[in-house]
Coordinates of N, CA and C in Angstrom, one line a residue:
M1 N 0.9 -1.2 0.0 CA 0.0 0.0 0.0 C 0.9 1.2 0.0
S2 N 0.6 2.2 -0.9 CA 1.4 3.4 -1.0 C 1.2 4.3 0.2
E3 N 2.1 5.2 0.4 CA 1.9 6.1 1.5 C 0.7 7.0 1.4
T4 N 0.4 7.4 0.2 CA -0.8 8.3 -0.1 C -2.1 7.5 0.2
A5 N -2.1 6.3 -0.2 CA -3.3 5.5 0.0 C -3.5 5.2 1.5
L6 N -2.4 5.1 2.2 CA -2.5 4.9 3.7 C -3.0 6.1 4.3
M7 N -2.5 7.3 3.9 CA -3.0 8.6 4.5 C -4.5 8.8 4.2
V8 N -4.9 8.4 3.0 CA -6.3 8.6 2.7 C -7.2 7.7 3.5
A9 N -6.7 6.4 3.7 CA -7.5 5.5 4.6 C -7.5 6.0 6.0
I10 N -6.5 6.6 6.5 CA -6.5 7.1 7.9 C -7.4 8.3 8.0
V11 N -7.4 9.2 7.1 CA -8.3 10.3 7.1 C -9.7 9.9 7.0
D12 N -10.0 8.9 6.1 CA -11.3 8.3 6.0 C -11.9 7.7 7.3
L13 N -11.0 7.0 8.0 CA -11.4 6.4 9.2 C -11.7 7.4 10.3
A14 N -10.8 8.4 10.3 CA -11.0 9.5 11.3 C -12.3 10.3 11.1
L15 N -12.6 10.6 9.8 CA -13.8 11.3 9.4 C -15.0 10.5 9.8
E16 N -15.0 9.2 9.5 CA -16.1 8.3 9.8 C -16.3 8.3 11.3
A17 N -15.3 8.1 12.1 CA -15.4 8.1 13.6 C -15.9 9.4 14.1
E18 N -15.5 10.5 13.6 CA -15.9 11.8 14.1 C -17.4 12.0 13.7
L19 N -17.8 11.6 12.5 CA -19.2 11.8 12.1 C -20.1 10.9 13.0
R20 N -19.7 9.6 13.2 CA -20.5 8.7 14.0 C -20.7 9.3 15.4
H21 N -19.6 9.8 16.0 CA -19.6 10.4 17.4 C -20.6 11.6 17.4
R22 N -20.4 12.5 16.5 CA -21.2 13.7 16.6 C -22.7 13.5 16.3
T23 N -23.0 12.5 15.4 CA -24.4 12.3 15.1 C -25.0 11.5 16.2
E24 N -24.3 10.6 16.9 CA -24.8 10.0 18.1 C -25.1 10.9 19.2
Q25 N -24.4 12.0 19.3 CA -24.6 13.1 20.3 C -25.8 13.9 19.9
G26 N -26.4 13.7 18.8 CA -27.6 14.4 18.4 C -27.4 15.5 17.4
E27 N -26.3 15.7 16.8 CA -26.1 16.8 15.9 C -26.6 16.4 14.5
F28 N -27.0 17.5 13.8 CA -27.5 17.3 12.4 C -26.3 17.2 11.5
I29 N -26.5 16.7 10.3 CA -25.4 16.6 9.4 C -25.1 17.9 8.7
R30 N -26.1 18.7 8.4 CA -25.9 19.9 7.6 C -24.9 20.9 8.3
P31 N -25.0 21.2 9.6 CA -24.0 22.1 10.2 C -22.6 21.5 10.1
L32 N -22.4 20.2 10.0 CA -21.1 19.7 9.9 C -20.4 19.9 8.6
A33 N -21.1 20.3 7.6 CA -20.6 20.5 6.2 C -20.3 22.0 6.0
V34 N -19.6 22.6 7.0 CA -19.3 24.0 6.9 C -17.9 24.3 6.3
A35 N -17.0 23.3 6.2 CA -15.7 23.4 5.7 C -15.8 23.7 4.2
P36 N -15.0 24.6 3.6 CA -15.1 24.9 2.2 C -14.9 23.8 1.3
L37 N -14.2 22.7 1.7 CA -13.9 21.6 0.8 C -14.9 20.5 0.8
V38 N -15.9 20.5 1.8 CA -16.9 19.5 1.9 C -18.3 20.1 1.7
S39 N -19.0 19.6 0.7 CA -20.3 20.1 0.5 C -21.3 19.2 1.3
Y40 N -22.5 19.7 1.5 CA -23.5 19.0 2.2 C -23.9 17.7 1.4
S41 N -24.0 17.8 0.1 CA -24.5 16.6 -0.6 C -23.4 15.5 -0.6
W42 N -22.1 15.9 -0.6 CA -21.1 14.9 -0.5 C -21.1 14.3 0.9
L43 N -21.2 15.1 1.9 CA -21.2 14.6 3.2 C -22.4 13.7 3.5
L44 N -23.6 14.0 2.9 CA -24.8 13.2 3.1 C -24.6 11.9 2.4
S45 N -24.1 11.9 1.2 CA -23.8 10.6 0.5 C -22.8 9.8 1.2
Y46 N -21.8 10.4 1.8 CA -20.7 9.7 2.5 C -21.4 9.0 3.7
C47 N -22.3 9.7 4.4 CA -22.9 9.1 5.6 C -23.9 8.0 5.2
R48 N -24.5 8.1 4.1 CA -25.4 7.1 3.6 C -24.6 5.8 3.3
Q49 N -23.5 6.0 2.6 CA -22.6 4.8 2.3 C -22.2 4.1 3.5
R50 N -21.9 4.8 4.5 CA -21.3 4.2 5.7 C -22.4 3.9 6.8
K51 N -23.7 4.1 6.4 CA -24.8 3.9 7.3 C -24.7 4.7 8.6
I52 N -24.3 5.9 8.5 CA -24.2 6.8 9.6 C -25.6 7.6 9.6
R53 N -26.3 7.5 10.7 CA -27.7 8.1 10.7 C -27.7 9.3 11.6
S54 N -28.3 10.3 11.1 CA -28.5 11.5 11.9 C -29.9 11.5 12.5
R55 N -30.1 12.3 13.5 CA -31.4 12.3 14.1 C -32.5 12.9 13.2
N56 N -32.1 13.6 12.1 CA -33.1 14.1 11.2 C -33.4 13.2 10.0
C57 N -32.9 12.0 10.0 CA -33.1 11.1 8.9 C -34.5 10.6 8.8
H58 N -34.9 9.9 9.9 CA -36.2 9.3 10.0 C -36.9 9.6 11.3
H59 N -38.1 10.0 11.3 CA -38.8 10.3 12.5 C -39.6 9.1 13.0
T60 N -39.7 8.9 14.3 CA -40.5 7.8 14.8 C -42.0 8.1 14.7
A61 N -42.8 7.1 14.8 CA -44.2 7.3 14.8 C -44.7 8.1 16.0
E62 N -44.0 8.0 17.1 CA -44.3 8.7 18.3 C -44.1 10.2 18.1
S63 N -43.0 10.6 17.4 CA -42.7 12.0 17.2 C -43.6 12.6 16.2
R64 N -44.0 11.8 15.2 CA -45.0 12.3 14.2 C -46.3 12.6 14.9
E65 N -46.7 11.6 15.7 CA -48.0 11.8 16.4 C -48.0 12.9 17.4
R66 N -46.9 13.1 18.1 CA -46.8 14.2 19.0 C -46.9 15.6 18.2
A67 N -46.3 15.7 17.1 CA -46.4 16.9 16.3 C -47.8 17.1 15.8
L68 N -48.5 16.0 15.3 CA -49.9 16.2 14.9 C -50.8 16.6 16.0
I69 N -50.6 16.1 17.2 CA -51.4 16.4 18.4 C -51.2 17.9 18.7
A70 N -49.9 18.3 18.7 CA -49.6 19.7 19.0 C -50.2 20.7 18.0
V71 N -50.3 20.3 16.8 CA -50.9 21.2 15.8 C -52.4 21.2 15.8
Q72 N -53.0 20.0 15.8 CA -54.5 19.8 15.7 C -55.2 20.1 17.0
D73 N -54.7 19.4 18.1 CA -55.5 19.5 19.4 C -55.1 20.7 20.2
D74 N -53.8 21.0 20.3 CA -53.3 22.1 21.1 C -53.4 23.4 20.4
G75 N -53.5 23.4 19.1 CA -53.6 24.6 18.3 C -52.2 25.4 18.1
L76 N -51.1 24.7 18.3 CA -49.8 25.3 18.2 C -49.5 25.6 16.7
P77 N -48.8 26.7 16.5 CA -48.3 26.8 15.1 C -47.3 25.8 14.7
I78 N -47.0 25.6 13.5 CA -46.1 24.5 13.0 C -44.7 24.7 13.6
R79 N -44.3 25.9 13.7 CA -42.9 26.2 14.2 C -42.8 25.6 15.7
L80 N -43.8 25.9 16.5 CA -43.7 25.5 17.9 C -43.9 24.0 18.0
A81 N -44.8 23.5 17.2 CA -45.0 22.0 17.2 C -43.8 21.3 16.8
A82 N -43.0 21.8 15.8 CA -41.8 21.2 15.4 C -40.7 21.2 16.5
K83 N -40.7 22.3 17.2 CA -39.7 22.5 18.3 C -40.0 21.5 19.4
S84 N -41.3 21.4 19.7 CA -41.7 20.5 20.8 C -41.5 19.0 20.5
A85 N -41.6 18.6 19.2 CA -41.5 17.3 18.7 C -40.0 16.9 18.4
G86 N -39.2 17.9 18.3 CA -37.8 17.7 17.9 C -37.6 17.4 16.4
M87 N -38.5 18.1 15.6 CA -38.5 17.8 14.2 C -38.3 19.2 13.4
S88 N -38.0 19.1 12.1 CA -38.0 20.3 11.4 C -39.4 20.8 11.0
K89 N -39.4 22.1 10.7 CA -40.7 22.7 10.3 C -41.3 22.1 9.1
S90 N -40.4 21.8 8.1 CA -40.9 21.2 6.9 C -41.4 19.8 7.1
A91 N -40.8 19.1 8.0 CA -41.3 17.7 8.2 C -42.7 17.7 8.9
V92 N -42.9 18.7 9.9 CA -44.2 18.8 10.5 C -45.2 19.2 9.5
H93 N -44.9 20.2 8.7 CA -45.8 20.7 7.7 C -46.2 19.6 6.7
R94 N -45.2 18.8 6.3 CA -45.5 17.7 5.4 C -46.5 16.6 6.1
I95 N -46.2 16.4 7.3 CA -47.1 15.4 8.1 C -48.5 15.9 8.2
V96 N -48.6 17.2 8.6 CA -49.9 17.8 8.8 C -50.7 17.9 7.4
M97 N -50.0 18.2 6.4 CA -50.7 18.3 5.1 C -51.1 16.9 4.6
K98 N -50.3 15.9 4.9 CA -50.7 14.6 4.5 C -51.9 14.1 5.2
R99 N -52.0 14.5 6.5 CA -53.2 14.1 7.3 C -54.4 14.9 6.8
R100 N -54.3 16.2 6.5 CA -55.4 17.0 6.0 C -55.8 16.4 4.6
K101 N -54.9 16.0 3.8 CA -55.3 15.5 2.5 C -56.1 14.2 2.6
S102 N -55.7 13.4 3.5 CA -56.4 12.1 3.7 C -57.8 12.4 4.3
M103 N -57.9 13.5 5.1 CA -59.3 13.8 5.6 C -60.1 14.4 4.5
V104 N -59.5 15.2 3.6 CA -60.3 15.8 2.5 C -60.7 14.7 1.5
D105 N -59.8 13.7 1.2 CA -60.1 12.6 0.3 C -61.3 11.8 0.9
S106 N -61.3 11.6 2.2 CA -62.5 10.9 2.8 C -63.8 11.7 2.7
V107 N -63.7 13.0 2.7 CA -64.9 13.8 2.5 C -65.4 13.7 1.1
D108 N -64.5 13.7 0.1 CA -64.9 13.5 -1.3 C -65.6 12.2 -1.5
E109 N -65.2 11.2 -0.8 CA -65.9 9.9 -1.0 C -67.3 9.9 -0.5
I110 N -67.6 10.8 0.4 CA -69.0 10.9 1.0 C -69.9 11.4 -0.1
G111 N -69.5 12.3 -0.9 CA -70.4 12.7 -2.0 C -70.2 14.2 -2.4
F112 N -69.2 14.9 -1.9 CA -68.9 16.2 -2.4 C -68.2 16.1 -3.7
E113 N -68.6 16.8 -4.7 CA -68.0 16.7 -6.0 C -67.0 17.8 -6.1
T114 N -65.8 17.5 -6.5 CA -64.8 18.5 -6.8 C -64.7 18.7 -8.3
V115 N -64.6 19.9 -8.8 CA -64.6 20.2 -10.2 C -63.2 20.7 -10.5
P116 N -62.5 20.1 -11.5 CA -61.2 20.6 -11.9 C -61.3 21.9 -12.6
P117 N -60.3 22.8 -12.5 CA -60.4 24.1 -13.1 C -60.4 23.9 -14.6
Y118 N -61.1 24.8 -15.3 CA -61.3 24.8 -16.7 C -60.5 26.0 -17.3
R119 N -59.8 25.8 -18.5 CA -59.0 26.8 -19.1 C -59.7 27.2 -20.4
C120 N -60.2 28.4 -20.5 CA -60.8 28.9 -21.7 C -59.6 29.3 -22.7
P121 N -59.8 28.9 -23.9 CA -58.7 29.3 -24.9 C -58.5 30.8 -25.1
E122 N -59.5 31.6 -24.8 CA -59.4 33.0 -25.0 C -59.1 33.8 -23.8
H123 N -59.7 33.4 -22.6 CA -59.7 34.2 -21.4 C -58.9 33.6 -20.3
G124 N -58.4 32.4 -20.4 CA -57.6 31.8 -19.4 C -58.3 30.9 -18.4
K125 N -57.8 30.7 -17.3 CA -58.3 29.8 -16.3 C -59.6 30.4 -15.6
T126 N -60.6 29.5 -15.6 CA -61.8 29.8 -14.9 C -62.4 28.6 -14.2
T127 N -63.3 28.8 -13.2 CA -63.8 27.7 -12.5 C -65.2 27.3 -13.1
L128 N -65.7 28.1 -14.0 CA -67.0 27.8 -14.6 C -66.9 27.3 -16.0
R129 N -67.7 26.4 -16.4 CA -67.7 25.9 -17.7 C -69.1 26.1 -18.3
P130 N -69.4 26.7 -19.4 CA -68.5 27.4 -20.3 C -68.0 28.7 -19.6
C131 N -67.0 29.3 -20.3 CA -66.4 30.6 -19.8 C -67.5 31.7 -19.8
P132 N -67.7 32.4 -18.6 CA -68.8 33.4 -18.6 C -68.5 34.5 -19.6
A133 N -67.3 34.9 -19.8 CA -67.0 36.0 -20.8 C -67.4 35.5 -22.2
C134 N -67.1 34.3 -22.6 CA -67.4 33.8 -23.9 C -68.9 33.7 -24.0
A135 N -69.6 33.3 -23.0 CA -71.1 33.1 -23.0 C -71.7 34.5 -23.1
A136 N -71.2 35.5 -22.5 CA -71.7 36.9 -22.6 C -71.5 37.5 -24.0
M137 N -70.4 37.1 -24.7 CA -70.1 37.6 -26.0 C -71.0 37.0 -27.1
R138 N -71.6 35.9 -26.8 CA -72.4 35.2 -27.8 C -73.7 35.8 -27.9

């Protein structure tokens, strides 16, 4: 093994050990990619290859339910619900919107009819068919 390959292997092992230690302490991966030579995408793919998991990779069912209860029952804004559940705002928003969509889909099954928007060739998007402007001009 050449001296350069040995140095690369040592640096690789040191980086992996440091990333494992810091993610086990609860740190996110994104703030660790602040060095000018290491991008976030490279660091994320490096962690995926070595199966290093950050606390922001996957949320448990308990944390998702805690965030939903905070938003729906307690009436907290998404920012505070995310903070209380230990999640990102976008993750909580995605979970809440998924739940709302499933509730809306179940309402549509009951019998409410949703009409897709209609686009008039002359006047653009409208919710009524036929276009009211075209009907008035006739």
